[in-house]
GROMACS .gro file of C-alpha atoms in nm:
model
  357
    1UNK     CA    1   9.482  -1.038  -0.652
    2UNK     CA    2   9.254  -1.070  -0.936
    3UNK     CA    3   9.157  -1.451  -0.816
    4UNK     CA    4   9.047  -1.322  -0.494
    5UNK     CA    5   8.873  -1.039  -0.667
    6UNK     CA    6   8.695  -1.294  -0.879
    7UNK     CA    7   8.593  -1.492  -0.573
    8UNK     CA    8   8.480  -1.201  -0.355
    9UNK     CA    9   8.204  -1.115  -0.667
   10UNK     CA   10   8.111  -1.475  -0.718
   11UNK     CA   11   8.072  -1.478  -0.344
   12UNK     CA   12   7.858  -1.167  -0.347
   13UNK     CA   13   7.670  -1.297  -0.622
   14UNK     CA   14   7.571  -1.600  -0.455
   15UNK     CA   15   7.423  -1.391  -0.105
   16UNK     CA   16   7.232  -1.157  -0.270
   17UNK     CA   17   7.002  -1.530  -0.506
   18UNK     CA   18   7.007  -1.654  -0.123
   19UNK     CA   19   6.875  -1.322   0.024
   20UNK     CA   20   6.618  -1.296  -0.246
   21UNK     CA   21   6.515  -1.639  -0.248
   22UNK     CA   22   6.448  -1.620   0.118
   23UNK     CA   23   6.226  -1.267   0.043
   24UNK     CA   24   6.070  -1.471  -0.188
   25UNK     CA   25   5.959  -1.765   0.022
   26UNK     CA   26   5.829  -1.525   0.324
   27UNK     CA   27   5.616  -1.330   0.076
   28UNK     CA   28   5.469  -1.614  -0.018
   29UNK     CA   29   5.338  -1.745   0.317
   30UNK     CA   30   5.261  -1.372   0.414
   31UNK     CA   31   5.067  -1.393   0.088
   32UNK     CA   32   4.920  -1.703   0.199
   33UNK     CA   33   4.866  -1.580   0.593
   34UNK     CA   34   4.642  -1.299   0.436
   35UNK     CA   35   4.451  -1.524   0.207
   36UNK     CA   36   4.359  -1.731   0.524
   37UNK     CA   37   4.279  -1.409   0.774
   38UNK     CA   38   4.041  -1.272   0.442
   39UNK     CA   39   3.879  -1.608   0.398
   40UNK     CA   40   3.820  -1.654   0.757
   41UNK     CA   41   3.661  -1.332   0.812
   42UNK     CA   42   3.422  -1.343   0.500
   43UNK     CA   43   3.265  -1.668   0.702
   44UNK     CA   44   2.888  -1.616   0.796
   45UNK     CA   45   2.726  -1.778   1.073
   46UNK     CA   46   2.438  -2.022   0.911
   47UNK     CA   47   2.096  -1.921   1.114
   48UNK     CA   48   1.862  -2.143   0.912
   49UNK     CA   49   1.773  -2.517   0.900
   50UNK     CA   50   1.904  -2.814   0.706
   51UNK     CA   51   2.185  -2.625   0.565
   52UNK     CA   52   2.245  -2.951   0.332
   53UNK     CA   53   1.947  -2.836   0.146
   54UNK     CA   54   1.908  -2.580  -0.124
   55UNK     CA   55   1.777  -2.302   0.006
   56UNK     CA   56   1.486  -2.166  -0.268
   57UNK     CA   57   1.415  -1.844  -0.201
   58UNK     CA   58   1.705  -1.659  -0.078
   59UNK     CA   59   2.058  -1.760  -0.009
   60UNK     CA   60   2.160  -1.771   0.361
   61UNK     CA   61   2.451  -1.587   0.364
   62UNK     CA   62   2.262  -1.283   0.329
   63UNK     CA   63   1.976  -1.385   0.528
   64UNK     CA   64   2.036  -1.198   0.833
   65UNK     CA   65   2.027  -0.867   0.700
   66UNK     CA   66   1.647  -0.947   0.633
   67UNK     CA   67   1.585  -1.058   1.031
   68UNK     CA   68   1.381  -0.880   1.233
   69UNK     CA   69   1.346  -0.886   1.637
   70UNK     CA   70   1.178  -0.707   1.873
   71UNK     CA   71   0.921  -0.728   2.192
   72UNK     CA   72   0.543  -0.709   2.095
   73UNK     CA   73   0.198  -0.686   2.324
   74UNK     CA   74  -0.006  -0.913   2.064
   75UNK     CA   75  -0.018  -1.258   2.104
   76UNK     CA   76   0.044  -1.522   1.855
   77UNK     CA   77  -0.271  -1.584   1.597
   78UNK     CA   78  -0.187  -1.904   1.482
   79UNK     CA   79  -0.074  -2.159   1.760
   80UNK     CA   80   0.084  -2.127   2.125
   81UNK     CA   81   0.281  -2.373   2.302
   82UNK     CA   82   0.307  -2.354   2.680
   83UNK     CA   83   0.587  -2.623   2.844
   84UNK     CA   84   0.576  -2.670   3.197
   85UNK     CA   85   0.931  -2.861   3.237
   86UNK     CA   86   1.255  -2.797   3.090
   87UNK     CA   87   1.376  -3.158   3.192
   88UNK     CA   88   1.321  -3.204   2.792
   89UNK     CA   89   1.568  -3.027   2.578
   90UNK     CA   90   1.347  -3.091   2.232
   91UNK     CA   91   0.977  -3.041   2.178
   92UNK     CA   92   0.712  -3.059   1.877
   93UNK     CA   93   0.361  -2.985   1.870
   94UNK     CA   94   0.004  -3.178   1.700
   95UNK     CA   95  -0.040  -3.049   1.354
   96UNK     CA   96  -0.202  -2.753   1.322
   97UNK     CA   97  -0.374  -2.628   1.010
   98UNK     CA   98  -0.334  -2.339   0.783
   99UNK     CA   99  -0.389  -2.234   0.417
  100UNK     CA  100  -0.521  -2.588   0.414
  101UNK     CA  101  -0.187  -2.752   0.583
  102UNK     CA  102  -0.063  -2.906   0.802
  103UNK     CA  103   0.215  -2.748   1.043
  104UNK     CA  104   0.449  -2.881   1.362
  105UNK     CA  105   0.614  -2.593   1.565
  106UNK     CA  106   0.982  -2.771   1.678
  107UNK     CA  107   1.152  -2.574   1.975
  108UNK     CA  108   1.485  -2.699   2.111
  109UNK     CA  109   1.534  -2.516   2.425
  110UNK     CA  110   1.955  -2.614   2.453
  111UNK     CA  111   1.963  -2.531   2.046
  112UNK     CA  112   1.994  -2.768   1.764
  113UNK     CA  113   2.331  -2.825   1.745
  114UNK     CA  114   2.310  -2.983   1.380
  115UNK     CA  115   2.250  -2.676   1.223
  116UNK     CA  116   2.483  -2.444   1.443
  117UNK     CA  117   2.242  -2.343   1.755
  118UNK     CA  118   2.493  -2.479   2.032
  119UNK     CA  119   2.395  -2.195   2.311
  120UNK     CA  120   2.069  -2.072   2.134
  121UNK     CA  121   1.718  -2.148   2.231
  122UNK     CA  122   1.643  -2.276   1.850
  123UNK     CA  123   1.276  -2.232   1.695
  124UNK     CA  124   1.146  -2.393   1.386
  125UNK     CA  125   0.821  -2.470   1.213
  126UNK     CA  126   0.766  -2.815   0.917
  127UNK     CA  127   0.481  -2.818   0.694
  128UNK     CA  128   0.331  -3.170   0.614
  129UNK     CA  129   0.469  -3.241   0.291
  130UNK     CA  130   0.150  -3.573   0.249
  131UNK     CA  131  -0.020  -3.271   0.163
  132UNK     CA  132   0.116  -3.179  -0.139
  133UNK     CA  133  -0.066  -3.331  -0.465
  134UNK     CA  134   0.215  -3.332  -0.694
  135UNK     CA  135   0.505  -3.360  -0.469
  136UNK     CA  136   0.738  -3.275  -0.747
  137UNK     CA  137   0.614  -2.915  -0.871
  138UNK     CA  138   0.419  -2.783  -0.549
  139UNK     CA  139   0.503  -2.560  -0.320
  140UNK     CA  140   0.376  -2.334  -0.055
  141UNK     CA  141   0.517  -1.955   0.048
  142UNK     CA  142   0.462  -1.875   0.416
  143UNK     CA  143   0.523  -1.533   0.636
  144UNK     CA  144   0.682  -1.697   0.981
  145UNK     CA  145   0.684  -1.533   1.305
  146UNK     CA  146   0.791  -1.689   1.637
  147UNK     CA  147   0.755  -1.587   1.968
  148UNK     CA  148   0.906  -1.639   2.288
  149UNK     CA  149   0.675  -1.479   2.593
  150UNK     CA  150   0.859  -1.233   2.852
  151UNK     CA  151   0.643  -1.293   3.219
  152UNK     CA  152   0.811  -0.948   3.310
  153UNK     CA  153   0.733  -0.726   3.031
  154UNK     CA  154   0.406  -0.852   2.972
  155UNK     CA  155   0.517  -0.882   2.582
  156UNK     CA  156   0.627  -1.137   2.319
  157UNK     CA  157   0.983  -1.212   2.209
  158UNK     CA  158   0.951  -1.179   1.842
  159UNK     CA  159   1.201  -1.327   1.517
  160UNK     CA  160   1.105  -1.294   1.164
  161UNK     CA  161   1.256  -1.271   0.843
  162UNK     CA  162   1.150  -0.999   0.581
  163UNK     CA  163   1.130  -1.249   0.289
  164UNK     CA  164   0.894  -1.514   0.277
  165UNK     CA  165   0.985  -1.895   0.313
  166UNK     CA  166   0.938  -2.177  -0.002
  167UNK     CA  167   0.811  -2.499   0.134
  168UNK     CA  168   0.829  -2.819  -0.117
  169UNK     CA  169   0.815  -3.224  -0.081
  170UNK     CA  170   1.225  -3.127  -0.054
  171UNK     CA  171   1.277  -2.851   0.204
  172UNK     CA  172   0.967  -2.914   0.469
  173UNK     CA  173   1.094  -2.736   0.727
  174UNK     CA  174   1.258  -2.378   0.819
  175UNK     CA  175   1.360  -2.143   1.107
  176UNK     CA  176   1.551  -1.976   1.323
  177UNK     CA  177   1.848  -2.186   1.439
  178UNK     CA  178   1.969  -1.893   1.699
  179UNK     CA  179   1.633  -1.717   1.830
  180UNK     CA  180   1.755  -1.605   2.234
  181UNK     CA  181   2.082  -1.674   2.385
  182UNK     CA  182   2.018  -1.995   2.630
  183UNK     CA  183   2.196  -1.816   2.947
  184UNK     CA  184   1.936  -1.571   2.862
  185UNK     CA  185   1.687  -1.775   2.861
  186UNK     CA  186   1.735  -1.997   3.133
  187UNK     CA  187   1.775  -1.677   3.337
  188UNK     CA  188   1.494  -1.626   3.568
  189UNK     CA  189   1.550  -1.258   3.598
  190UNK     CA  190   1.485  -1.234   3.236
  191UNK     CA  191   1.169  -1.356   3.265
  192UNK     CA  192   1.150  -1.601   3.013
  193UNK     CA  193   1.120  -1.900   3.253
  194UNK     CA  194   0.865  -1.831   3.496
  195UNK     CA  195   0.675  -1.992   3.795
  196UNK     CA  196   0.997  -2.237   3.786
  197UNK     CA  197   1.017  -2.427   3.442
  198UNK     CA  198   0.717  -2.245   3.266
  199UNK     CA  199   0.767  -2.110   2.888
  200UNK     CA  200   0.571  -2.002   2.661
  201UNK     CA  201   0.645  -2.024   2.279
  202UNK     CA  202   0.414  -1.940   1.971
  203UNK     CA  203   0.408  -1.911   1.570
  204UNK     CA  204   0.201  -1.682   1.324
  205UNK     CA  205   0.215  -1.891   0.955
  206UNK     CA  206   0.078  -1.681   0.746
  207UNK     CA  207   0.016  -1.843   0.360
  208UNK     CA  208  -0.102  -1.561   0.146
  209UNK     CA  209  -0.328  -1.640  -0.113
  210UNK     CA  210  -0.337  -1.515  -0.459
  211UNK     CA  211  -0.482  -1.204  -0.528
  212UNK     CA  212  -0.842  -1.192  -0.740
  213UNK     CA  213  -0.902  -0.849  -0.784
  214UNK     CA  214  -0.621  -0.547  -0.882
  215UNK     CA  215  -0.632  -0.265  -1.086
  216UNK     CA  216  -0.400  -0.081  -1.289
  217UNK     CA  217  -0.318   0.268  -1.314
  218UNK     CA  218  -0.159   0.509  -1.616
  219UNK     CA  219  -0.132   0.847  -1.740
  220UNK     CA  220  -0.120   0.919  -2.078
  221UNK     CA  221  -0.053   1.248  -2.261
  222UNK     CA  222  -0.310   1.456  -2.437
  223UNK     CA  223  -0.337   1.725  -2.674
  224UNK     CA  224  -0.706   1.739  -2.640
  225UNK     CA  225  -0.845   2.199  -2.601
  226UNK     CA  226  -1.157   2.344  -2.643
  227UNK     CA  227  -1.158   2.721  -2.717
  228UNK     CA  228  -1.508   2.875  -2.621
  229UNK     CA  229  -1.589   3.252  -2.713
  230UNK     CA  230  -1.811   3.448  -2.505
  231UNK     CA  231  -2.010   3.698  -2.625
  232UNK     CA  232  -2.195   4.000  -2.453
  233UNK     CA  233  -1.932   3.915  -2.151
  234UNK     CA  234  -1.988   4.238  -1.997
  235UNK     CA  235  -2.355   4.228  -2.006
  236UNK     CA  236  -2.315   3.868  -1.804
  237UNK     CA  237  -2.388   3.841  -1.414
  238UNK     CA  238  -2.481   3.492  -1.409
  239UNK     CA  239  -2.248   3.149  -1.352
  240UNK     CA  240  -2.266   3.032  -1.769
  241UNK     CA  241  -2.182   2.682  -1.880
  242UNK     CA  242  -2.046   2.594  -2.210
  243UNK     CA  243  -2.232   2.274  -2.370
  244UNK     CA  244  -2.063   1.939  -2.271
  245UNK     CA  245  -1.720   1.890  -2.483
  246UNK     CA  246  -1.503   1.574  -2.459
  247UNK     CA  247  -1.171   1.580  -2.370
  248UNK     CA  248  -0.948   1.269  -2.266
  249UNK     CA  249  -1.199   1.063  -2.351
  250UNK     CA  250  -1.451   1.194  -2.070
  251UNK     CA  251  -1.738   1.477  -2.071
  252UNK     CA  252  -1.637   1.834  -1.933
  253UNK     CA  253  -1.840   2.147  -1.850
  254UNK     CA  254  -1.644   2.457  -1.868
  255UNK     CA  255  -1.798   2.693  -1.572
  256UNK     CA  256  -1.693   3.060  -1.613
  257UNK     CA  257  -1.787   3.319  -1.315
  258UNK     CA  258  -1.815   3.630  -1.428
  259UNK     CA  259  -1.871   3.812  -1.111
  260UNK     CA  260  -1.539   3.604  -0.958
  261UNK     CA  261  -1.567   3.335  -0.672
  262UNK     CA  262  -1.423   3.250  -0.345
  263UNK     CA  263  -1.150   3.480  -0.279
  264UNK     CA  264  -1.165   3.627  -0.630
  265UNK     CA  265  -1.513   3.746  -0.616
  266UNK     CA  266  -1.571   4.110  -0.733
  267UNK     CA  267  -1.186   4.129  -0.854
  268UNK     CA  268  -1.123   3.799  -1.101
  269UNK     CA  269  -1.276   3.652  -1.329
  270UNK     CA  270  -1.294   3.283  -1.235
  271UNK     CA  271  -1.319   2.938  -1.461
  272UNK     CA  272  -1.377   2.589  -1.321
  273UNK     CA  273  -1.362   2.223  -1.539
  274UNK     CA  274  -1.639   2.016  -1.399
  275UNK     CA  275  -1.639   1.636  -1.466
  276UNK     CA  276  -2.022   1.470  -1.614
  277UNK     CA  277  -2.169   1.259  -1.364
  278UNK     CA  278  -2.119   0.885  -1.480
  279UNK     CA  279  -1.814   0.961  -1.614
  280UNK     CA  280  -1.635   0.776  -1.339
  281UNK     CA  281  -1.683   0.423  -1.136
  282UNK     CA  282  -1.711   0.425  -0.770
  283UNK     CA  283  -1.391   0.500  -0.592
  284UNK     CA  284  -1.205   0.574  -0.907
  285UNK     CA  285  -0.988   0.890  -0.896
  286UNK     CA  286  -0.884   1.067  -1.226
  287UNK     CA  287  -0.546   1.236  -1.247
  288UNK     CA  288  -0.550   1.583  -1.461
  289UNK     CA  289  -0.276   1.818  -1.540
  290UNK     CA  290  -0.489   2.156  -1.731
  291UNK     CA  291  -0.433   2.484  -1.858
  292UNK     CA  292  -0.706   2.751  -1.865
  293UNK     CA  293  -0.619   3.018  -2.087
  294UNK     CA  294  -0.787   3.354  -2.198
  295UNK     CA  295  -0.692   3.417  -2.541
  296UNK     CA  296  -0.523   3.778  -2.630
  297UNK     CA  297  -0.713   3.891  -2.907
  298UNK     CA  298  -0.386   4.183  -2.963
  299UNK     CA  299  -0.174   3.911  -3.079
  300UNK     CA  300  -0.017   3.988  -2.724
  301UNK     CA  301   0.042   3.712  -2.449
  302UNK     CA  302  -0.231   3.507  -2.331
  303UNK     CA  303  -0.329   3.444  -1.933
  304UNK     CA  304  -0.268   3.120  -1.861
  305UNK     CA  305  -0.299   2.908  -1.572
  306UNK     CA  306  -0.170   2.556  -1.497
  307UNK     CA  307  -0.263   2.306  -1.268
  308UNK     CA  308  -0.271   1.943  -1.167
  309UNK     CA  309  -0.557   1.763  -0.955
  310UNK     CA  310  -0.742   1.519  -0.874
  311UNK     CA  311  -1.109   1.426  -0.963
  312UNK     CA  312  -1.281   1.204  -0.704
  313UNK     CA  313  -1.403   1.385  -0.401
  314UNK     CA  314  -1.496   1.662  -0.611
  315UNK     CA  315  -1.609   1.718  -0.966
  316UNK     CA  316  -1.492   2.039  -1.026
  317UNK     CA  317  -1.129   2.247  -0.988
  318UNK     CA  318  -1.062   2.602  -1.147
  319UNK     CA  319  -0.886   2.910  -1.062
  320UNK     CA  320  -1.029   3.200  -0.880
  321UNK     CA  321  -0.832   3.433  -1.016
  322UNK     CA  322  -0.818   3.346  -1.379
  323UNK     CA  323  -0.750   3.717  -1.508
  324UNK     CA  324  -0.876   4.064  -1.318
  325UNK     CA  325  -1.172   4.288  -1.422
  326UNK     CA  326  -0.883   4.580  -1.395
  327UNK     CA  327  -0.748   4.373  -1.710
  328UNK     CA  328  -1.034   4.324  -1.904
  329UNK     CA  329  -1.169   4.706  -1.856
  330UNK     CA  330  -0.836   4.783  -2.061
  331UNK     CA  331  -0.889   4.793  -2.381
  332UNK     CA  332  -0.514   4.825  -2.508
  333UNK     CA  333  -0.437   4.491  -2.323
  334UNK     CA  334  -0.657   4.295  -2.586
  335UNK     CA  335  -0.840   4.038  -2.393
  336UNK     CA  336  -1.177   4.166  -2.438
  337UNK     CA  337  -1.267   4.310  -2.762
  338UNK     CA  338  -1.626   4.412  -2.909
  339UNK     CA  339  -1.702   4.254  -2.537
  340UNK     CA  340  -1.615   3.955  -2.661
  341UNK     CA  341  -1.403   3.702  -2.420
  342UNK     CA  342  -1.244   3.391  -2.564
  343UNK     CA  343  -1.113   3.125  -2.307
  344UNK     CA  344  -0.970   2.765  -2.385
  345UNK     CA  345  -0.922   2.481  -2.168
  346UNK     CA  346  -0.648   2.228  -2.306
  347UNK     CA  347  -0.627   1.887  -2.143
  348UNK     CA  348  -0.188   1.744  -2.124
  349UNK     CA  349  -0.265   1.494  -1.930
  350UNK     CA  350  -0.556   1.231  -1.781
  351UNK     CA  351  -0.543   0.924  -1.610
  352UNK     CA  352  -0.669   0.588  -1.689
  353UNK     CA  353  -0.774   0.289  -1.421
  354UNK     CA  354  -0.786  -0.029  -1.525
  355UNK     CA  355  -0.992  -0.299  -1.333
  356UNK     CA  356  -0.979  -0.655  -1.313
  357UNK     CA  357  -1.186  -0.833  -1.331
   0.00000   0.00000   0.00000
């Protein structure tokens, strides 16, 4: 009894490694299965040329998310190509010149199948790279568009990439490798092949130059006030300007209305900060953020007023309605004592344009 006790367990014991060691083994290629299914799907389709190249200026697996398609009315502004057969599968142009080089528009109507186009009408455009002086360090950015022209809509077919394309003695030529769908294409009713083998293709290359002239704006905080006091304010019925005062670095008039303007006339007292003439270039804009104040002279709060503008199209901003006459006339509320009014103007904040050159 106890023998076949003993063998029963060892038995046991030897079913349940097998059991687990075959667990073990299917995990593993499940494990494996996965890996393969994940790594399959995280493959990109490769739109670009010469894919054996480094590619400069962006990487292509993220390349599509910067393309852009659509139909457009305006023709191309840099070079059309009209074909009149389609007996050809692969065209180039002449050189054509811009930014000072030379250019060749390629168009493979079946697709270039060496860089993935099988089914795709494939465009591309190669820069002369005999024009580069110092073939190891130069190089040329470009803005690409291509077209392909629609007979029926009347429009353009357009591809083009948001970023802009490197060109060097090493990597001469770039593009689309899947532009239109070839059964699209080669439809009729699409009306991309018209008047029987007619097509139209075309290319903007676009080679910004450097810029010459920028400018450079700031703000920059101030703690720059002038406090003016007024006296005889009662006995005033004319506008009154203090003398010129510098704040910020430029010259200010304070302008107080006694009698109130705009919508404040007859009711408000109303103060204005007017900019000197020649205190600005041409077209420059100045930034200001400004409080007007009257001053209580009861040791009581002050009326303030707060504002930000701009000084360009006009030299002077204010507030209408700085403080009422129903204020001043009070003489427990302390803003105008022995008819004497005290106002400040205190400057937080001014702008600064730079200009070069």
């Amino acid at each position: 009894m106890k023998n076949h006790y003993r063998n029963t367990i060892s038995i046991s014991v030897a079913y349940l490694f097998l059991c687990l060691f075959i667990t073990y083994v299917s995990s593993q290629s499940l494990i494996r299965q996965i890996t393969d299914d994940v790594n399959t799907n995280l493959k990109e389709d490769v739109p670009y040329v010469q894919k054996h190249q480094e590619i400069l200026s962006r990487h292509y697996n993220v390349s599509n998310s910067k393309t852009v398609t659509g139909m457009r009315n305006r023709r191309p502004s840099t070079y059309s190509y009209k074909i009149e057969t389609n007996v050809v599968d692969k065209f180039e142009t002449r050189p054509f010149t811009v930014g000072g080089y030379n250019w060749i528009l390629h168009v493979y109507l079946n697709g270039n199948t060496k860089d993935g186009g099988a089914g795709y009408v494939s465009l591309y455009v190669e820069i002369d790279k005999s024009g580069f002086v110092d073939s190891a360090h130069q190089e040329v950015y470009a803005d690409l568009r291509f077209y392909i022209f629609n007979r029926n809509e009347r429009k353009y077919f357009t591809i083009q990439d948001t970023d802009v394309w490197r060109f060097d003695a090493f990597n001469t030529m770039w593009g689309f490798s899947k532009v239109l769908p070839v059964d699209t294409f080669k439809d009729p009713k699409n009306g991309y092949l018209y008047n029987g083998e007619h097509c139209e293709f075309g290319v903007d290359v676009i080679v910004p130059t450097p810029f010459e002239e920028s400018e450079t704006f700031s703000i920059s905080s101030s703690s720059d006030k002038y406090t003016w006091t007024i006296q005889k304010f009662s006995t005033l019925s004319k506008d009154l300007y203090s003398p010129v005062i510098s704040l910020g670095g430029k010259k200010w008039n304070i302008l107080v209305v006694p009698a109130g303007s705009g919508s404040g006339r007859g009711k408000y007292v109303s103060m204005f900060l007017q900019l000197s003439t020649n205190q600005r270039r041409a077209y420059e804009y100045i930034y200001v953020q400004v409080k007007f104040r009257v001053l209580n002279q009861g040791k009581l709060s002050n009326r303030e007023r707060e504002f930000g503008v701009w000084y360009g199209r006009s030299y002077s901003w204010g507030t209408v309605d700085l403080i009422s006459f129903d204020d001043l006339r009070d003489s427990s509320k302390g803003f105008l004592v022995n008819d004497a009014l005290i106002v400040e103007v205190q400057l937080e904040a001014i702008s600064t344009t730079k200009y070069f050159p």
